CSV table of C-alpha atoms and ligand atoms in Angstrom, one decimal:
chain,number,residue,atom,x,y,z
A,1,UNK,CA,52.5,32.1,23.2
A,2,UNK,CA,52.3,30.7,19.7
A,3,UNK,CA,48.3,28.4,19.4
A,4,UNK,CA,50.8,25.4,19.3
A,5,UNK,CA,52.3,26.0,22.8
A,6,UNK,CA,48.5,26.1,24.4
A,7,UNK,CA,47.5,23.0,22.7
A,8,UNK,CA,51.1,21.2,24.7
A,9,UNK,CA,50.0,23.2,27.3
A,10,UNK,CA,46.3,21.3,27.7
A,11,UNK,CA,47.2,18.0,26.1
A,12,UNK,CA,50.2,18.0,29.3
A,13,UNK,CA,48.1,18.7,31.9
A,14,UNK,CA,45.4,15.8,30.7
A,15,UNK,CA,48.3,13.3,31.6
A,16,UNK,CA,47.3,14.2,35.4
A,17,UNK,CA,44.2,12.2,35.5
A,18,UNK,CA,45.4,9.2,34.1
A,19,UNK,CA,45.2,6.5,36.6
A,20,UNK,CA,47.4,3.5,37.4
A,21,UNK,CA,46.3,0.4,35.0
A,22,UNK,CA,44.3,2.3,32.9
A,23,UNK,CA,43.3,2.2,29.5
A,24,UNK,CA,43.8,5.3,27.3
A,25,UNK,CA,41.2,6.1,24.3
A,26,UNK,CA,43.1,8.3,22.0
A,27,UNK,CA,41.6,10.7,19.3
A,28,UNK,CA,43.1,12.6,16.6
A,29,UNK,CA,45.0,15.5,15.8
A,30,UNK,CA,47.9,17.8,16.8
A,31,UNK,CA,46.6,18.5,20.4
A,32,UNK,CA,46.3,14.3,20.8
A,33,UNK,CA,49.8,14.1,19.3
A,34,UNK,CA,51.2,16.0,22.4
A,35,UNK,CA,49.3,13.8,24.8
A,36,UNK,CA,50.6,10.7,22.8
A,37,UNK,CA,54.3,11.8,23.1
A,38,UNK,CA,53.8,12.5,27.0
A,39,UNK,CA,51.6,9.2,27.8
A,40,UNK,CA,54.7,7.2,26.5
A,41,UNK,CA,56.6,8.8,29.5
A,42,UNK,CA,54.0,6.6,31.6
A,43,UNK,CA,53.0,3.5,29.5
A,44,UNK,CA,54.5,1.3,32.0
A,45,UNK,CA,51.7,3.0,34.2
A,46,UNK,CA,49.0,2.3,31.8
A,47,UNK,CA,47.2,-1.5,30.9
A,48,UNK,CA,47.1,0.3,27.2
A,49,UNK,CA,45.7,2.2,24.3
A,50,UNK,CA,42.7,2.2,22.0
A,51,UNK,CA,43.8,4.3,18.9
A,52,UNK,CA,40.5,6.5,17.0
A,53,UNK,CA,42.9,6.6,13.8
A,54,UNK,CA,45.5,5.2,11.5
A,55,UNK,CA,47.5,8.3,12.0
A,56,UNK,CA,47.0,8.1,16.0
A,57,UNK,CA,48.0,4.5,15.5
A,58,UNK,CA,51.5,5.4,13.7
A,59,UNK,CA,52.5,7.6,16.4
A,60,UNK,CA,51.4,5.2,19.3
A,61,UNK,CA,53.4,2.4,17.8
A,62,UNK,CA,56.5,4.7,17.1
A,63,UNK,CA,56.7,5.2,21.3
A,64,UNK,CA,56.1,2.0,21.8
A,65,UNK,CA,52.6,1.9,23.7
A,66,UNK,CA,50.4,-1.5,23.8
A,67,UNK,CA,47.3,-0.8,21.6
A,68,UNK,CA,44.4,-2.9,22.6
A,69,UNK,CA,40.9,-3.9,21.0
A,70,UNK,CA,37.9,-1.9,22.2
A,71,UNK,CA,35.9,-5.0,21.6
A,72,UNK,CA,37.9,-7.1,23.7
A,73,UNK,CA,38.4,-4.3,26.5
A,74,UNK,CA,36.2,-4.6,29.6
A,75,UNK,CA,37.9,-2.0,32.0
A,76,UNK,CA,37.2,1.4,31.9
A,77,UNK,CA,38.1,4.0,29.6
A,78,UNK,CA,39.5,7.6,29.7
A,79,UNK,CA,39.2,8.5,26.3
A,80,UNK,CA,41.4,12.3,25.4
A,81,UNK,CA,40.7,14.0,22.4
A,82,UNK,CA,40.8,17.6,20.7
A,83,UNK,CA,38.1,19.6,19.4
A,84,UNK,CA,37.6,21.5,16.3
A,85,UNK,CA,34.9,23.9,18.0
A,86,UNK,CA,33.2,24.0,21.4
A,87,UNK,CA,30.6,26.2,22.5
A,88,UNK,CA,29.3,26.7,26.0
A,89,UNK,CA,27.4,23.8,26.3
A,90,UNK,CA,30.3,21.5,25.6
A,91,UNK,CA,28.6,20.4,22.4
A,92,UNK,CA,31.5,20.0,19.6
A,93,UNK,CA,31.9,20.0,16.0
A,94,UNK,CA,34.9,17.3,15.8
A,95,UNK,CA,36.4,15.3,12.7
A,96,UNK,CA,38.7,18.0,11.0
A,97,UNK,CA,41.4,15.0,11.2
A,98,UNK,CA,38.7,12.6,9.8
A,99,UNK,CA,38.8,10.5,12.6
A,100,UNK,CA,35.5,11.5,13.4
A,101,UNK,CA,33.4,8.1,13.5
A,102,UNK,CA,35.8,6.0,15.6
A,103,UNK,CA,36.3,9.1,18.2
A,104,UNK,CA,32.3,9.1,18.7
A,105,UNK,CA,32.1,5.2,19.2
A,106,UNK,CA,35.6,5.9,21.8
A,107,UNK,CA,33.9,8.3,23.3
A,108,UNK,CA,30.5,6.6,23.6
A,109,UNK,CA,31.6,3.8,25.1
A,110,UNK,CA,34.5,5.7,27.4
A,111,UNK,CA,33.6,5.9,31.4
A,112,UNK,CA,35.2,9.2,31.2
A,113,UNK,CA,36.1,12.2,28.5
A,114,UNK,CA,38.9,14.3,28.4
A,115,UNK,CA,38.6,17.4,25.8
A,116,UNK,CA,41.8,18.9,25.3
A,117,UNK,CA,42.1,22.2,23.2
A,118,UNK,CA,43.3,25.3,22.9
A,119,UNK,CA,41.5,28.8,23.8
A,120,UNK,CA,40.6,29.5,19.7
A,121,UNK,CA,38.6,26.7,20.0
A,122,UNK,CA,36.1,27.8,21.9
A,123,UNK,CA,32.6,29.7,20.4
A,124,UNK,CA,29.4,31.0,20.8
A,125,UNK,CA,28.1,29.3,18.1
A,126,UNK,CA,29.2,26.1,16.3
A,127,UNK,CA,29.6,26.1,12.5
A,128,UNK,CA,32.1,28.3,11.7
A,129,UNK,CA,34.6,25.6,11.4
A,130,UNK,CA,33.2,23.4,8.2
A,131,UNK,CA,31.0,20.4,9.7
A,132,UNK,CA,32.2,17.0,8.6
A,133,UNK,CA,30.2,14.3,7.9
A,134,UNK,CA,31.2,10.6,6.8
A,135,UNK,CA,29.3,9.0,4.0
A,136,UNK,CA,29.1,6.2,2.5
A,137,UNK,CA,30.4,7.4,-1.2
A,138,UNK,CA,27.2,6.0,-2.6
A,139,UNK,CA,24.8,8.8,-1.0
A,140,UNK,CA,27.2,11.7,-2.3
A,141,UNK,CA,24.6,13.1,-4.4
A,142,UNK,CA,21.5,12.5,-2.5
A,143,UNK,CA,22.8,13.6,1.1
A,144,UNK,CA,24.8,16.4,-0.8
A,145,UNK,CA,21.2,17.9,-1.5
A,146,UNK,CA,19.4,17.2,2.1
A,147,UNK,CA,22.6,19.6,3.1
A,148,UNK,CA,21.7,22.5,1.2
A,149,UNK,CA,17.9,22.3,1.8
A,150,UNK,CA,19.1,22.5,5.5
A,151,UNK,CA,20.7,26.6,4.6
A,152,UNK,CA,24.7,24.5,4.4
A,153,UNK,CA,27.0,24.3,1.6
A,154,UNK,CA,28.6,21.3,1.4
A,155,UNK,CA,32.0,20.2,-0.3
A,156,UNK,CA,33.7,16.7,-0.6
A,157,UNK,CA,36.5,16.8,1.0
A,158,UNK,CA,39.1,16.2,-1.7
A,159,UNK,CA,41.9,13.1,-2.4
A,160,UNK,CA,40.4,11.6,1.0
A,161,UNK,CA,39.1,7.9,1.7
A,162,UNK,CA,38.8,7.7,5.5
A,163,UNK,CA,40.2,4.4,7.6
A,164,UNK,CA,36.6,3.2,7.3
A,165,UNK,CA,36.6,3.3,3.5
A,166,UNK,CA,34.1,6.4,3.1
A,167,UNK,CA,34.4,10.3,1.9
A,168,UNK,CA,33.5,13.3,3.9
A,169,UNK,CA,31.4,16.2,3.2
A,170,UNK,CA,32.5,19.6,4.5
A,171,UNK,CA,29.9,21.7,5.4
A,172,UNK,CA,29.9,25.5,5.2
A,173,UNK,CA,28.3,28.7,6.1
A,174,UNK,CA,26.4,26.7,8.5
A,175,UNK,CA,25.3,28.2,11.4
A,176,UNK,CA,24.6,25.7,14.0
A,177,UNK,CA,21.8,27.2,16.7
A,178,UNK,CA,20.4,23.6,17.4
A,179,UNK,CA,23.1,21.3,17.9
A,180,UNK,CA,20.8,18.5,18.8
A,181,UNK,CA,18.2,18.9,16.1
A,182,UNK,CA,21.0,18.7,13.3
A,183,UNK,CA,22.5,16.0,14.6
A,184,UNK,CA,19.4,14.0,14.7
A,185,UNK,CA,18.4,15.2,11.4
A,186,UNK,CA,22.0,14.8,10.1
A,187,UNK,CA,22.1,11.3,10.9
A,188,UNK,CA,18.6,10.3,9.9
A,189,UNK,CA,20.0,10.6,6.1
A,190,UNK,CA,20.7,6.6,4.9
A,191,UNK,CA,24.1,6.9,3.8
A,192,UNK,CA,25.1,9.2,7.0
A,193,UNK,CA,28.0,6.8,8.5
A,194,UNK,CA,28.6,9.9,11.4
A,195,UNK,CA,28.1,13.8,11.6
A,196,UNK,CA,30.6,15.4,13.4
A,197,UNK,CA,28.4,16.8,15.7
A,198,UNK,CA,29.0,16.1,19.4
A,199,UNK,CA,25.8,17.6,20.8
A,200,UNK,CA,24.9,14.5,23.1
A,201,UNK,CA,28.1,12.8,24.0
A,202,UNK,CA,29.8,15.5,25.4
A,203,UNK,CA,33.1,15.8,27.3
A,204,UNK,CA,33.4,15.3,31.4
A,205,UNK,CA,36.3,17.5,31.7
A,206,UNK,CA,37.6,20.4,29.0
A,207,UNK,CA,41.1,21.6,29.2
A,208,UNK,CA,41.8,24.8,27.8
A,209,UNK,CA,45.4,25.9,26.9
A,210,UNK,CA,44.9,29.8,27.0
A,211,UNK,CA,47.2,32.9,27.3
A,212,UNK,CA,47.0,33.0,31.1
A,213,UNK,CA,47.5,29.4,31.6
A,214,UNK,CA,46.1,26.2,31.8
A,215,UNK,CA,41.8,26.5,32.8
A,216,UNK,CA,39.8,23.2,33.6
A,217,UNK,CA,35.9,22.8,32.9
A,218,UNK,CA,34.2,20.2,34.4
A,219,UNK,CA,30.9,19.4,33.2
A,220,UNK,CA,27.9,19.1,36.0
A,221,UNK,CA,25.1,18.1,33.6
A,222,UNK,CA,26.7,15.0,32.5
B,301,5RP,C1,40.1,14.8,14.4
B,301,5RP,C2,39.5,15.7,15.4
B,301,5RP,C3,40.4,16.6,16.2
B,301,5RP,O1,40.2,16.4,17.5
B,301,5RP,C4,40.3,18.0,15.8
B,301,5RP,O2,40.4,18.2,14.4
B,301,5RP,C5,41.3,18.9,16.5
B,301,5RP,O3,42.5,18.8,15.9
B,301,5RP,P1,43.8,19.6,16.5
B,301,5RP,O4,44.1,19.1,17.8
B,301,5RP,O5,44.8,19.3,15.4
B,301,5RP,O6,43.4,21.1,16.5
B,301,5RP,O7,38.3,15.8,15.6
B,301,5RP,O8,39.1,14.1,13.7
C-alpha cells in the first residue's frame, strides 16, 4: 500500500472519536487534508473548526465547514494533527508544513489530541527529519549560531514567510537524545517564536496507518 493510502487510512479512522457538537482543532498537512475531506461528511455533527493554518483554512472553507475563533471558544477541543516524526515517548518533531506555532497553541489549549500518521513516521530517535523552528527574522544570525554551538546545522528555509509573518530555520544532522532539554534550551533563545519540538504536549491518542492496518496508541502518562 502506497505511504499515501496509510496516511487516509489513520486520518479515516480519527473521524470515529469525534463527538456530537464538538469542536474540531485541525493541523496541517496531507494526513490532516484527509481528515478535513472526511469531517465535511459530518459538519452538521460538529459545532465547528479551529484551523492551525492558512492552507488548512482554504481547504476547510472549500467543504464548507464553520471555522470558529479559539479565543472566543469555551467548549472543548479535539484537536487532529500529523506528525513529522514520533518516537516512543510520543514526543514529536512537527512543523514540516510550517504550521508549527498555531498547532502547539491548538494543541495546548485542546482537552484532547489526536495524532494521526503513517507507520514511516515513527523513530527511535527524533532528528532525522530537519527540526523547524520559527523566528522572528531579526534573530536569523544570532539564533543561527546558538544552533550550531548545540552540534545542528541549520538552514533557512527558503522563499517562505509563515502566516505569522516569521522565517524558519531547518535544522540538520541533529540528533535529538533529550527532547525536553532542547526544547527548553531551543526556546530560551529571544527571537525563538516556537521550536517544533513536541516533547511536553504530547498526543492522547496516535493512529498509525501501517501495512497491516490501522493500530491505536493511547498514551497512559498523560
Ligand atoms: C505541519 C505539520 C504536519 O503535521 C507534518 O508536517 C506532517 O505532514 P504530513 O501529514 O503531510 O506528512 O507539522 O506543520
Amino acid at each position: 500500500m502506497k505511504i499515501d493510502e496509510l496516511k487516509k487510512k489513520a486520518a479515516l479512522e480519527a473521524i470515529k472519536y469525534i463527538k456530537d457538537n464538538s469542536i474540531v482543532g485541525i493541523g496541517t498537512g496531507s494526513t490532516v487534508s484527509y481528515f478535513i475531506k472526511a469531517l465535511s461528511f459530518i459538519k452538521e455533527k460538529i459545532s465547528g473548526v479551529i484551523s492551525s493554518s492558512s492552507t488548512s483554512s482554504e481547504q476547510i472553507k472549500k467543504y464548507g465547514l464553520k471555522i470558529l475563533d479559539l479565543n472566543k471558544v469555551c467548549s472543548p477541543i479535539i484537536y487532529v494533527d500529523g506528525a513529522d516524526e514520533i518516537n516512543n515517548k510520543m514526543e514529536m518533531i512537527k512543523g514540516g508544513g510550517a504550521a508549527l506555532t498555531k498547532e502547539k497553541i491548538i494543541a495546548a489549549a485542546a482537552t484532547q489530541f489526536i495524532c494521526i500518521i503513517d507507520e514511516s513516521k515513527q523513530v527511535k530517535i527524533l532528528g532525522n527529519f530537519p527540526l523547524p523552528i520559527e523566528i522572528i527574522p531579526m534573530s536569523y544570525s544570532y539564533i543561527k549560531n546558538q544552533i550550531i554551538k548545540l552540534g545542528g546545522e541549520p538552514k533557512l528555509r527558503k522563499n517562505l514567510i509563515t502566516d505569522n509573518g516569521n522565517i524558519i530555520l531547518d535544522v540538520y544532522k541533529f540528533k535529538i537524545l533529550d527532547p525536553i532539554f532542547i526544547e527548553e534550551k531551543i526556546n530560551s533563545f529571544p527571537g525563538v517564536v516556537t521550536v517544533g519540538l513536541f516533547s511536553k504536549i504530547k498526543p492522547d491518542i496516535v493512529i498509525i496507518g501501517t501495512q497491516s492496518g490501522v493500530k491505536t496508541l493511547f498514551n497512559k502518562i498523560k
